[in-house]
Short mmCIF file of C-alpha atoms and ligand atoms in Angstrom, two decimals:
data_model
loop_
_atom_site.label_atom_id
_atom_site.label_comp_id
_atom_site.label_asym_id
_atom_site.label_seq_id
_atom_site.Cartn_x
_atom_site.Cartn_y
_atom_site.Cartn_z
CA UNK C 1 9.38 -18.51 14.64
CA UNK C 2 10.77 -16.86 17.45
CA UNK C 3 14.52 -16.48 16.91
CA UNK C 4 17.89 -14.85 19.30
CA UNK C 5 19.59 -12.42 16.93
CA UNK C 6 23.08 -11.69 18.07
CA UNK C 7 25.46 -8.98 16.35
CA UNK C 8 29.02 -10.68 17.60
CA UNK C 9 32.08 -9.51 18.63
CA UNK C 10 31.30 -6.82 21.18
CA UNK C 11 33.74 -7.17 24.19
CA UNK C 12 31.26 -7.85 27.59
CA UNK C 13 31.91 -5.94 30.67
CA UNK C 14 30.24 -5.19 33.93
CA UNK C 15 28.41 -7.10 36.63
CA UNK C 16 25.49 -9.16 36.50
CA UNK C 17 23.49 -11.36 39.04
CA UNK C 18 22.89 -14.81 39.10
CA UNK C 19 18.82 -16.41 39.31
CA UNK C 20 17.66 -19.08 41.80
CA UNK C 21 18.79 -23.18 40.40
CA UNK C 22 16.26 -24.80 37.91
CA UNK C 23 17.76 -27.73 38.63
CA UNK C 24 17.87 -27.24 42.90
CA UNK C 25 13.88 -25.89 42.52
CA UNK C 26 12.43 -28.67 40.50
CA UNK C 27 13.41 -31.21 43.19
CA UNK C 28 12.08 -28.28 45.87
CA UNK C 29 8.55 -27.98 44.59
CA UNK C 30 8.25 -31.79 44.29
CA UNK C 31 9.26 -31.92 47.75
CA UNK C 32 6.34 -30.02 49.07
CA UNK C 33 4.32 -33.16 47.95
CA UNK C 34 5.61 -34.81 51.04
CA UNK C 35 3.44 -32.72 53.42
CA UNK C 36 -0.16 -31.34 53.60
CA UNK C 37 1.45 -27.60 55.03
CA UNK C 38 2.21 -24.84 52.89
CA UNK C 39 5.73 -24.69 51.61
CA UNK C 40 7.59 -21.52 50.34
CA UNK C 41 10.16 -21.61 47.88
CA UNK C 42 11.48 -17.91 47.06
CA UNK C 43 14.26 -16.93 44.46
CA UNK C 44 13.08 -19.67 42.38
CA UNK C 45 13.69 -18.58 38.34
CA UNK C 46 10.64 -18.10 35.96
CA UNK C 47 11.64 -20.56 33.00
CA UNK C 48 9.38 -23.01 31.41
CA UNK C 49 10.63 -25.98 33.49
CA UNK C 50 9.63 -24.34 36.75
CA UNK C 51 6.28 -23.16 35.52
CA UNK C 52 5.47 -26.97 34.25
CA UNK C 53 6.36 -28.03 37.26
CA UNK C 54 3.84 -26.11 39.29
CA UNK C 55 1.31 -27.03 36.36
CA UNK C 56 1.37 -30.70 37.46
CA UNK C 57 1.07 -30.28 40.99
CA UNK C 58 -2.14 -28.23 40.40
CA UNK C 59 -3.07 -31.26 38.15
CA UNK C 60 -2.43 -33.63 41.25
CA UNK C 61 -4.47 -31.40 43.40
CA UNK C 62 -2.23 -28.68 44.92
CA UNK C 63 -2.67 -25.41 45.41
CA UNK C 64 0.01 -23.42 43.91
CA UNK C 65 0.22 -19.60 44.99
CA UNK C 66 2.59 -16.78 43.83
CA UNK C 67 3.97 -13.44 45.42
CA UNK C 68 4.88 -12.54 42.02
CA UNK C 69 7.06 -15.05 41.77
CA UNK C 70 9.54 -14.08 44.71
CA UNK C 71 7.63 -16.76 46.96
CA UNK C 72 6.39 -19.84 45.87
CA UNK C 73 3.81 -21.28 47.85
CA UNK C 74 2.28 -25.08 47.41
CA UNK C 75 0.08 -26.80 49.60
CA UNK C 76 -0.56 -30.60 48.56
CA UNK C 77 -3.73 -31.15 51.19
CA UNK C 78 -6.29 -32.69 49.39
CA UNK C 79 -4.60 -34.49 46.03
CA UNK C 80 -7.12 -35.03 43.51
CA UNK C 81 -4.82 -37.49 41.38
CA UNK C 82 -1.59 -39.80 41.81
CA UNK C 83 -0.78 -39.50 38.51
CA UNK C 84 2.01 -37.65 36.37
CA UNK C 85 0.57 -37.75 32.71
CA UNK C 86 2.84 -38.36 29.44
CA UNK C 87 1.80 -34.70 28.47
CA UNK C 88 3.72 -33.58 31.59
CA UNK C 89 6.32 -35.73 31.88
CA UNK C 90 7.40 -35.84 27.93
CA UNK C 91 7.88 -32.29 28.11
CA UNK C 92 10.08 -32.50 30.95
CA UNK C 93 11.75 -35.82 32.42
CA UNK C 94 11.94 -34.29 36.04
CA UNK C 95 8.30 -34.80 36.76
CA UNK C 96 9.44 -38.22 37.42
CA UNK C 97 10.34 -36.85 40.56
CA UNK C 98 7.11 -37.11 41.54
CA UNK C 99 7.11 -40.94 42.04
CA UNK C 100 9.56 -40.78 45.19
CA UNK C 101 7.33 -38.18 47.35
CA UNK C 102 3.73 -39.77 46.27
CA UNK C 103 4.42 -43.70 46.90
CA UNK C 104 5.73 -42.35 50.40
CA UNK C 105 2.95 -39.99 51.23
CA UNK C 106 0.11 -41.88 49.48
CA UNK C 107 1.25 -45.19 49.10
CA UNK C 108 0.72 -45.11 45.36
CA UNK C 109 2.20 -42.92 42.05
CA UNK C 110 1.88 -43.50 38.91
CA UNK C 111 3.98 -41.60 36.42
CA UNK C 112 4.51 -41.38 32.56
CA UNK C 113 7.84 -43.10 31.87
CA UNK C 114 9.77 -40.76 30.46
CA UNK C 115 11.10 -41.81 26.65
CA UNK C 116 14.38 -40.57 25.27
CA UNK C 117 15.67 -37.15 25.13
CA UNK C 118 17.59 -35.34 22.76
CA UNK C 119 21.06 -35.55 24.79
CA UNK C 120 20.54 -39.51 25.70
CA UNK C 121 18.41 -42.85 26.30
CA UNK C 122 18.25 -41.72 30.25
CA UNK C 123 16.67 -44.53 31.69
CA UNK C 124 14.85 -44.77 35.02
CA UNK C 125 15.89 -48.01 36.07
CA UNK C 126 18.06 -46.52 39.14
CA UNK C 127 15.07 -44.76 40.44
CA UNK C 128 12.77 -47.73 40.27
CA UNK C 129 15.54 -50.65 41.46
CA UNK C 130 15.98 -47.68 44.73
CA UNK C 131 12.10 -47.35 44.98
CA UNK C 132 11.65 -51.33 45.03
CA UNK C 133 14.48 -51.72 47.88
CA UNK C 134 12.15 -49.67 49.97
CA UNK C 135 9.68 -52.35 49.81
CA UNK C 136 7.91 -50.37 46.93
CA UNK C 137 5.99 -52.64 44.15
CA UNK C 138 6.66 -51.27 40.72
CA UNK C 139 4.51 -52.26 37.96
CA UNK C 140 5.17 -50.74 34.66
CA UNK C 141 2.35 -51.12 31.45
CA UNK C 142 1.09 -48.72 29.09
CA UNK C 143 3.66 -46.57 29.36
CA UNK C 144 3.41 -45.77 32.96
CA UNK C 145 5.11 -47.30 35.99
CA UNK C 146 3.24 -47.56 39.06
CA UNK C 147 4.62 -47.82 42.20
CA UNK C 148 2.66 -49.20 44.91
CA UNK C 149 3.78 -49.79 49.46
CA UNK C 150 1.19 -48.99 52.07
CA UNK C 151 4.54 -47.94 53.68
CA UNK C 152 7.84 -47.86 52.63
CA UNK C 153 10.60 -49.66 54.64
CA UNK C 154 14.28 -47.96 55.21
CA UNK C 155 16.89 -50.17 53.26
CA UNK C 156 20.45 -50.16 52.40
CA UNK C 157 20.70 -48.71 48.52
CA UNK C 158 23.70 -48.98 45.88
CA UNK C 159 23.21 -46.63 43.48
CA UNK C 160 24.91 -48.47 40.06
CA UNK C 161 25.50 -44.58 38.66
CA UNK C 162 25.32 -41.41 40.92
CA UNK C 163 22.48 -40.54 39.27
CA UNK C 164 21.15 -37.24 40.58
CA UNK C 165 17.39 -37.67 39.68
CA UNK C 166 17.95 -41.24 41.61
CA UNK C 167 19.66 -39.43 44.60
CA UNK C 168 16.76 -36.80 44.93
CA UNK C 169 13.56 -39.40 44.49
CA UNK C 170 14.83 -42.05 46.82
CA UNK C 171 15.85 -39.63 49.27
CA UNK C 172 12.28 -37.65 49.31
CA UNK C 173 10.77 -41.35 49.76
CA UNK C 174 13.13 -42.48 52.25
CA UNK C 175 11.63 -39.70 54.66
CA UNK C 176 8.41 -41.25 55.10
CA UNK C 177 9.56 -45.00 55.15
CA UNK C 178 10.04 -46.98 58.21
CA UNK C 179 13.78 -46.99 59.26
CA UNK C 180 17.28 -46.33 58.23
CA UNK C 181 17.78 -45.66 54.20
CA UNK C 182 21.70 -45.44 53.25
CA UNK C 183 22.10 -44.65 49.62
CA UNK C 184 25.52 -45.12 49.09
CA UNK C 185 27.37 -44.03 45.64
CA UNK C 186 25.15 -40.91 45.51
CA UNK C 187 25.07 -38.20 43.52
CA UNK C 188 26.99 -35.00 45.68
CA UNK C 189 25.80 -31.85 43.57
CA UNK C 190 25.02 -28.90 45.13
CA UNK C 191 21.15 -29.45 44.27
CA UNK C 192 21.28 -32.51 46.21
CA UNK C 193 22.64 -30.72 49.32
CA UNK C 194 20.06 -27.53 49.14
CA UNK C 195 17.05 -30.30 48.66
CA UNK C 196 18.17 -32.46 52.02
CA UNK C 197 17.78 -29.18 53.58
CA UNK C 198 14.48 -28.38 52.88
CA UNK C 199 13.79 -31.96 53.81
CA UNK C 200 15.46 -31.12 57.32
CA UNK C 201 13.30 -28.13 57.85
CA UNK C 202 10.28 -30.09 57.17
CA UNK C 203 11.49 -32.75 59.57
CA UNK C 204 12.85 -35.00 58.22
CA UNK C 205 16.45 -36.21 59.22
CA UNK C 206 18.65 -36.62 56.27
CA UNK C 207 22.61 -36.48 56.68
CA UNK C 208 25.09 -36.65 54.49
CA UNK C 209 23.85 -34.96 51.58
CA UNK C 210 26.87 -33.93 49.31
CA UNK C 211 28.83 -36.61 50.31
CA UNK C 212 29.09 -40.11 48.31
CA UNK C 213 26.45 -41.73 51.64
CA UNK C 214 23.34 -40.41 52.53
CA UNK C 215 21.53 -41.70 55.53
CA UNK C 216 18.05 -40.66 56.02
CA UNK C 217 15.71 -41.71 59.18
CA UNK C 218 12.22 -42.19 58.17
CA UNK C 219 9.38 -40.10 59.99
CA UNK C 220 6.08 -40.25 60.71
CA UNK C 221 5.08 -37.15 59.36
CA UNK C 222 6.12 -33.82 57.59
CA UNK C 223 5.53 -30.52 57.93
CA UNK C 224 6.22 -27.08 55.77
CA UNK C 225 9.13 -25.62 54.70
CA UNK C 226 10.44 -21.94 53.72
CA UNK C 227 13.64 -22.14 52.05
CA UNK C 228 15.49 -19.83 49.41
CA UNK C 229 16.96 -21.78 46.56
CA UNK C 230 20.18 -22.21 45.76
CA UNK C 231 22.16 -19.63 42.88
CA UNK C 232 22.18 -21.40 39.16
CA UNK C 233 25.96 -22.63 39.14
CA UNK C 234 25.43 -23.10 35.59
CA UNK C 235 23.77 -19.93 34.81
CA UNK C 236 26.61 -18.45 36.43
CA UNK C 237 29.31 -20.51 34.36
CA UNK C 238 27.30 -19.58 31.39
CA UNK C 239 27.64 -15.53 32.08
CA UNK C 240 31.46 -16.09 33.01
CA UNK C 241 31.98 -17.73 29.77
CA UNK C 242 30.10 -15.34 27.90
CA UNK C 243 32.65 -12.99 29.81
CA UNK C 244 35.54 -15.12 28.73
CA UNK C 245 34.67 -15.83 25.01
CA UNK C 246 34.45 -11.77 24.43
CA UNK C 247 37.60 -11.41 26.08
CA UNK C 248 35.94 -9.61 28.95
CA UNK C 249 35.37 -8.39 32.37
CA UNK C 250 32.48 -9.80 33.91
CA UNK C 251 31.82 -10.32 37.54
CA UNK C 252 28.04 -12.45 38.57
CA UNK C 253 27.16 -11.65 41.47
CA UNK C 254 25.17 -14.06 43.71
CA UNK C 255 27.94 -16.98 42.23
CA UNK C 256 29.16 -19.72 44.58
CA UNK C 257 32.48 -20.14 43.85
CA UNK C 258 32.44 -23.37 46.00
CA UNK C 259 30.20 -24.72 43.19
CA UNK C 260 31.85 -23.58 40.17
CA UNK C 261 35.53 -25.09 40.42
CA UNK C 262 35.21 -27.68 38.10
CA UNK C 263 34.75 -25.03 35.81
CA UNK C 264 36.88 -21.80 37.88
CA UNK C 265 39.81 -24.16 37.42
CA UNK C 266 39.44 -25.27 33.75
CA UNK C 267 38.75 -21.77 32.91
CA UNK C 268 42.23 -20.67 34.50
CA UNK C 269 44.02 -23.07 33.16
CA UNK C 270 42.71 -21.67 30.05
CA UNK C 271 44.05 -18.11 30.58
CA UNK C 272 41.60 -16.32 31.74
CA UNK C 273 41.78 -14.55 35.37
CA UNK C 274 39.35 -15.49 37.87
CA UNK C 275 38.60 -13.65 40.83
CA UNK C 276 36.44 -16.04 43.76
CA UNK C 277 34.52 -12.66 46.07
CA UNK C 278 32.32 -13.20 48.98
CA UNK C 279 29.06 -14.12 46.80
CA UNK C 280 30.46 -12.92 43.54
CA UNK C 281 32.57 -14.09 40.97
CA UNK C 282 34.43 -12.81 38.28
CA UNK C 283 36.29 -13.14 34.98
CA UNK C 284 39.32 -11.22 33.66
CA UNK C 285 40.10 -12.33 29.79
CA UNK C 286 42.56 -11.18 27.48
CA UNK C 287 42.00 -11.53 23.82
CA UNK C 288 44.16 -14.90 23.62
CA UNK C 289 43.03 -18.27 25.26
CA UNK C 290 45.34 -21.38 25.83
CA UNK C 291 43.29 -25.19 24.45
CA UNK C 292 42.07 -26.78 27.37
CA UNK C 293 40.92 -30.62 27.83
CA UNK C 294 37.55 -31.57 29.80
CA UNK C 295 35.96 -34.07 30.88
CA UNK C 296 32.77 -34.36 32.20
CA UNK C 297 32.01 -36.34 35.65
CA UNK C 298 29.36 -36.29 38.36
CA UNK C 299 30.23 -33.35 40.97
CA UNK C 300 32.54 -32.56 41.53
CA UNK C 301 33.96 -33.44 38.21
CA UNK C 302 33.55 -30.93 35.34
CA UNK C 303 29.88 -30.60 35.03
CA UNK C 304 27.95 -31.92 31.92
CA UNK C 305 25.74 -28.94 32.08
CA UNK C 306 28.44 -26.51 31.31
CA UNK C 307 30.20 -28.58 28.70
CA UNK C 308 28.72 -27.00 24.99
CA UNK C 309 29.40 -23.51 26.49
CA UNK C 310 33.16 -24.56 27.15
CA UNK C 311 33.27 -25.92 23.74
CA UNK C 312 32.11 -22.82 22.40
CA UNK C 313 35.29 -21.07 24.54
CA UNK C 314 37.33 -24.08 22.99
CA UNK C 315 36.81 -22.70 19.52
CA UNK C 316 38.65 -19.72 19.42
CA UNK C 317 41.89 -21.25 21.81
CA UNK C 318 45.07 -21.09 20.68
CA UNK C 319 45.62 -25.42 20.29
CA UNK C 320 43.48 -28.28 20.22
CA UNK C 321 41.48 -29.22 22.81
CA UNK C 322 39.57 -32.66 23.84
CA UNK C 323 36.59 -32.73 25.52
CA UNK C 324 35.23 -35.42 26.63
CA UNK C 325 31.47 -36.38 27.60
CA UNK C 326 31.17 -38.97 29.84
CA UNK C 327 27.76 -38.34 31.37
CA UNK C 328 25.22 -38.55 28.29
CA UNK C 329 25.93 -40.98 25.21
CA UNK C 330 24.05 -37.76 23.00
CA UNK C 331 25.31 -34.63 23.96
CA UNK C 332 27.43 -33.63 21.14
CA UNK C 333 24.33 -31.74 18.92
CA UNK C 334 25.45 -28.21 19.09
CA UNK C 335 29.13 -29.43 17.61
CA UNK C 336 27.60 -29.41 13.94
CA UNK C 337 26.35 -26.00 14.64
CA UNK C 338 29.22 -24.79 15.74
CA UNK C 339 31.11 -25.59 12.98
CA UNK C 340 28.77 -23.99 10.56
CA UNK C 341 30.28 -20.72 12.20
CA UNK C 342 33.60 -21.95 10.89
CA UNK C 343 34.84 -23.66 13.86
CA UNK C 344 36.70 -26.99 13.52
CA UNK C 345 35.75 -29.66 15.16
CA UNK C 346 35.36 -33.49 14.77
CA UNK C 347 33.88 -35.90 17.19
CA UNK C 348 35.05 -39.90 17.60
CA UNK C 349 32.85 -40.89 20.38
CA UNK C 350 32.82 -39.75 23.40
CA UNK C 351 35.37 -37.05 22.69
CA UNK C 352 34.96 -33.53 20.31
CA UNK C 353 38.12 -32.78 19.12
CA UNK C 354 38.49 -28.97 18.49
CA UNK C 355 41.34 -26.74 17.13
CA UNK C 356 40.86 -23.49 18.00
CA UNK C 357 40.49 -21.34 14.53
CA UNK C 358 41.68 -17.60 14.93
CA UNK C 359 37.48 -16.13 14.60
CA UNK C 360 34.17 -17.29 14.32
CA UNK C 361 32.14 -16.20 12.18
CA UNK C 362 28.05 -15.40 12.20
CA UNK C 363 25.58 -17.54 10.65
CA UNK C 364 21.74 -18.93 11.32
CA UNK C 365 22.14 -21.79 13.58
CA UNK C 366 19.43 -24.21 15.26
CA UNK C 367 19.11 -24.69 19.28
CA UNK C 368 18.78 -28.61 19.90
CA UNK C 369 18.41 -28.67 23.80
CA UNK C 370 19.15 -26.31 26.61
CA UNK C 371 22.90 -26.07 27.12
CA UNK C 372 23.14 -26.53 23.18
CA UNK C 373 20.81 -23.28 22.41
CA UNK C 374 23.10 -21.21 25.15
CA UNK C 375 26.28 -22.24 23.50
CA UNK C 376 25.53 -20.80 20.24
CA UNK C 377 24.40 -17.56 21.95
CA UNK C 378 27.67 -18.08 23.04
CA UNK C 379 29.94 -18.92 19.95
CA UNK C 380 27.76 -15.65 18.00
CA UNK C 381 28.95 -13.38 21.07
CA UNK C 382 32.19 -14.00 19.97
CA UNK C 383 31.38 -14.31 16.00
CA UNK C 384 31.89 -11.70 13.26
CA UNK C 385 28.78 -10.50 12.00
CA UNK C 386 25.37 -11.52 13.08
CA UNK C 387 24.04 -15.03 13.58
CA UNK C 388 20.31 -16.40 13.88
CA UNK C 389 19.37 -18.84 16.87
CA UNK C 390 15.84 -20.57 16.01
CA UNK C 391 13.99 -22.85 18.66
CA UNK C 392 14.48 -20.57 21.54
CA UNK C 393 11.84 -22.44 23.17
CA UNK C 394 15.08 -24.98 24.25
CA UNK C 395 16.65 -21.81 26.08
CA UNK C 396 13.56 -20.44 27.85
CA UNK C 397 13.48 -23.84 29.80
CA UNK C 398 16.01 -23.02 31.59
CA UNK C 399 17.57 -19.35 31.51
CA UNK C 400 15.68 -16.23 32.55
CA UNK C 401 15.92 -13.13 30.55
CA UNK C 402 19.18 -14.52 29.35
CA UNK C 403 18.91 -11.74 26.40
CA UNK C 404 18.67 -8.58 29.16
CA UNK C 405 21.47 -10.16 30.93
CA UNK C 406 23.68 -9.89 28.47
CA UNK C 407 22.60 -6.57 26.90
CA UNK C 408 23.00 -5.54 30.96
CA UNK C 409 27.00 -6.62 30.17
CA UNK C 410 26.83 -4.45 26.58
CA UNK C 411 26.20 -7.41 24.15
CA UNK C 412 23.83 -6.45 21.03
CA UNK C 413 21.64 -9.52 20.89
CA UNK C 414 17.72 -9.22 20.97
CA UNK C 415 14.90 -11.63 20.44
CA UNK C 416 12.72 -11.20 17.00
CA UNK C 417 9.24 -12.54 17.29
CA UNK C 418 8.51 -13.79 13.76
C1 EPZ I 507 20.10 -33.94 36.21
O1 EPZ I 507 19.43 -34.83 35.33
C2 EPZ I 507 19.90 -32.56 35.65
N1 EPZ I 507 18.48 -32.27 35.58
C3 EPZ I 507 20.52 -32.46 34.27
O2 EPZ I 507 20.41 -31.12 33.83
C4 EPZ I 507 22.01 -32.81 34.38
O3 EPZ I 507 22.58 -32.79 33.09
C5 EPZ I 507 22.18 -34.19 35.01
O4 EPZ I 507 21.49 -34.23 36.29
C6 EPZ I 507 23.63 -34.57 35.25
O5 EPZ I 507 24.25 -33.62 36.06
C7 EPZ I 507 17.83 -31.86 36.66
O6 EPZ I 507 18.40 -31.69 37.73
C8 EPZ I 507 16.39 -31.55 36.53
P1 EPZ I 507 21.20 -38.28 36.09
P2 EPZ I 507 19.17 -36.33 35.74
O7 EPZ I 507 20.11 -39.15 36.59
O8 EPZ I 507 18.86 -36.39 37.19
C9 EPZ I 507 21.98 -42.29 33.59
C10 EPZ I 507 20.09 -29.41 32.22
O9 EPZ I 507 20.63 -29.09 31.13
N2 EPZ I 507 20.85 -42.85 34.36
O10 EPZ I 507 22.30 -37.90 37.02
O11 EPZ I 507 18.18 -36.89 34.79
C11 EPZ I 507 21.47 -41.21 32.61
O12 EPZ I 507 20.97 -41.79 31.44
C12 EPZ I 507 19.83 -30.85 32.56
O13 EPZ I 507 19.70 -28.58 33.05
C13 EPZ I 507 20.54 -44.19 34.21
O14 EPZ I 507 21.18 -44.92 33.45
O15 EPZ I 507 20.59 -36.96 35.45
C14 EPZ I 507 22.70 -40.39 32.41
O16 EPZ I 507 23.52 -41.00 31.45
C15 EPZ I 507 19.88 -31.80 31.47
N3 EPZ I 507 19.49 -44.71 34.92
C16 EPZ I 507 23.40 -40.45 33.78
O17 EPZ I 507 22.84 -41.58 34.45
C17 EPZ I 507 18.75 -43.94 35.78
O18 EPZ I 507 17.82 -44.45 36.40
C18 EPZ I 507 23.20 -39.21 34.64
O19 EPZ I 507 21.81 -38.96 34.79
C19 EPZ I 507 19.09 -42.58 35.94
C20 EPZ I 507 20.15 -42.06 35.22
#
């Protein structure tokens, strides 16, 4: 089994840059389903999640091109299939987004519901009560929902969470419907701001996007799209913590600073220095960190994303700090494995409570889901001794070369093939 060795407590310095957003190009690639033109999508990262992605649009019929991966190309001409299969979508609940764009291009999808995931239930019942107030006929049997409109029809949509799956499928469907959509009480990441434009530059016109209201007025048609995505804001809060938890000097360059403070201002209130550049951003740590509380929120609340590699930080703080999750009822699985590198925590619901213990110290520990896996890479950075990270396959859906990234910055971690 492949495995992450690190050999803790070497202090990280240096710069390092930042990859495209997973989580800005997944809703990208199923936007170019909207269209029969070639789109381009460059700076996207090469992680599992992307590469699935571009597996089930060749399943649906599209032909996906790379320029060795610095362009993205798909062209969804002729689809062969309106169907996202349970192989597909079990492996990775975004390929739900493929519901939104097909039921408004083809008047039909049909897509694997996806089940529960290690951090939560995560239902799909915003997506589908959205898709339904656009006139859209949902069926749901077997496993799959099917939604079914010859055309969709603009409506006025409440969003009971600002879910940011919800946000992205009803506003990719809401470009080919008839009318005015408003989906108020949506989500306002960054992700949702960098898809509406791509949507503009394929025609559509969307407005609003980052703000609580999005208004989109339906078109006839769409054409292609060349757009660079977004920086990873969490990547980027991952390699500043990394800088942080070593005590470090770390600057990642390519970080938005304008999507980060959530975490730039938890992180100073915490201690350590933070320096906002033009297109960089850096960390300044001493040895000695003050407890901090967190809670998680929708943006721009502290992200969920970026809440087990905070923890990790939390461990070695001078105090006790809460954190609280508020986004996922499940997302607590790395605590155990933190504590069997000697930190102390204990969880009553919703909230980890964590007194920081003086030094962590190495041991084999298991990855449960993405942010999970890069929190103990994390915690072992700043660990005596060496410690073991098994099911890797959890990081590589979401973090590119995470291990020369950090041996870029001087930490001693590798990845054993066994
Ligand atoms: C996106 O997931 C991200 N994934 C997640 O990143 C991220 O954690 C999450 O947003 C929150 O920021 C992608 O962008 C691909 P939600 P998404 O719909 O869209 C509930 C990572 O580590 N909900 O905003 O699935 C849901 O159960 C990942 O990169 C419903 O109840 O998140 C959850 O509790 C993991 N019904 C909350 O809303 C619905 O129909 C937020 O989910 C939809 C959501």
């Amino acid at each position: 089994m492949t495995k992450i060795v690190v050999r803790g407590g070497r202090r990280l310095g240096g710069r390092v840059a930042v990859g495209g957003s997973k989580n800005a190009g997944l809703p990208l690639l199923f936007a170019a389903l909207l269209t029969p033109e070639r789109c381009t999508i460059r700076g996207l990262p090469r992680v599992a999640d992307i590469l699935t992605t571009l597996h089930l649009l060749q399943k649906i019929g599209c032909l996906v091109g790379d320029d060795a991966f610095e362009a993205i190309m798909v062209e969804a001409r002729d689809l062969t299939s309106a169907e996202a299969p349970y192989e597909l979508v079990k492996t990775m609940r975004a390929s739900f987004l493929t519901l939104g764009p097909l039921v408004a291009r083809t008047g039909y999808g049909r897509v694997a519901t996806p089940g529960g995931c290690a951090i939560g239930s995560r239902p799909v019942d915003i997506h589908l009560a959205g898709l339904e107030r656009l006139g859209a006929t949902i069926r749901q049997a077997h496993g799959y929902v099917e939604a079914e409109a010859p055309r969709l029809r603009g409506a006025r949509i409440t969003l009971d969470f600002p879910s940011v799956g919800a946000t992205e499928n009803l506003m990719m469907a809401a470009t080919l419907a008839d009318g005015v959509t408003e989906i108020e009480n949506a989500a306002c990441e960054p992700e949702i701001e960098d898809l509406a434009a791509a949507l503009v530059k394929m025609g559509a016109r969307v407005a609003g996007a980052g703000s609580t209201l999005v208004t989109v007025e339906g078109v006839r048609e769409l054409g292609a799209f060349d757009h660079t995505v977004i920086p990873d804001r969490i990547e980027a809060g991952t390699l500043l913590i990394a800088g942080a938890i070593t005590g470090g000097d770390v600057t990642v360059d390519g970080a938005r600073a304008e999507h980060l403070d959530a975490l730039l201002a938890k992180l100073e209130e915490a201690g350590v220095g933070v320096e906002r550049g033009v297109g960089a951003v850096g960390v300044r740590a001493g040895a000695c960190r003050r407890a901090t509380d967190v809670r998680t929120a929708p943006h721009p609340g502290f992200p969920t994303d970026l809440q087990a590699q905070f923890m990790a930080l939390m461990t070695t703080a001078e105090g006790r700090s809460m954190i609280t999750e508020t986004i996922f009822e499940n997302r607590f699985m790395h605590v155990q494995e933190l504590v069997r590198m000697g930190a102390d925590i204990r969880v009553d619901g919703k909230t980890a409570l964590v007194r920081g213990v003086p030094r962590l110290s190495g041991a084999p520990v298991m990855a449960t889901d993405l942010r999970a896996s890069v929190c103990l890479v994390l915690a072992a950075l700043a660990a005596q001794n060496t410690s073991e990270i098994a099911r890797v396959y959890h990081l590589d859906r979401g973090y590119e070369r995470l291990e020369a990234k950090l041996s870029s910055l001087g930490a001693d971690v590798e990845r054993v093939r066994g």
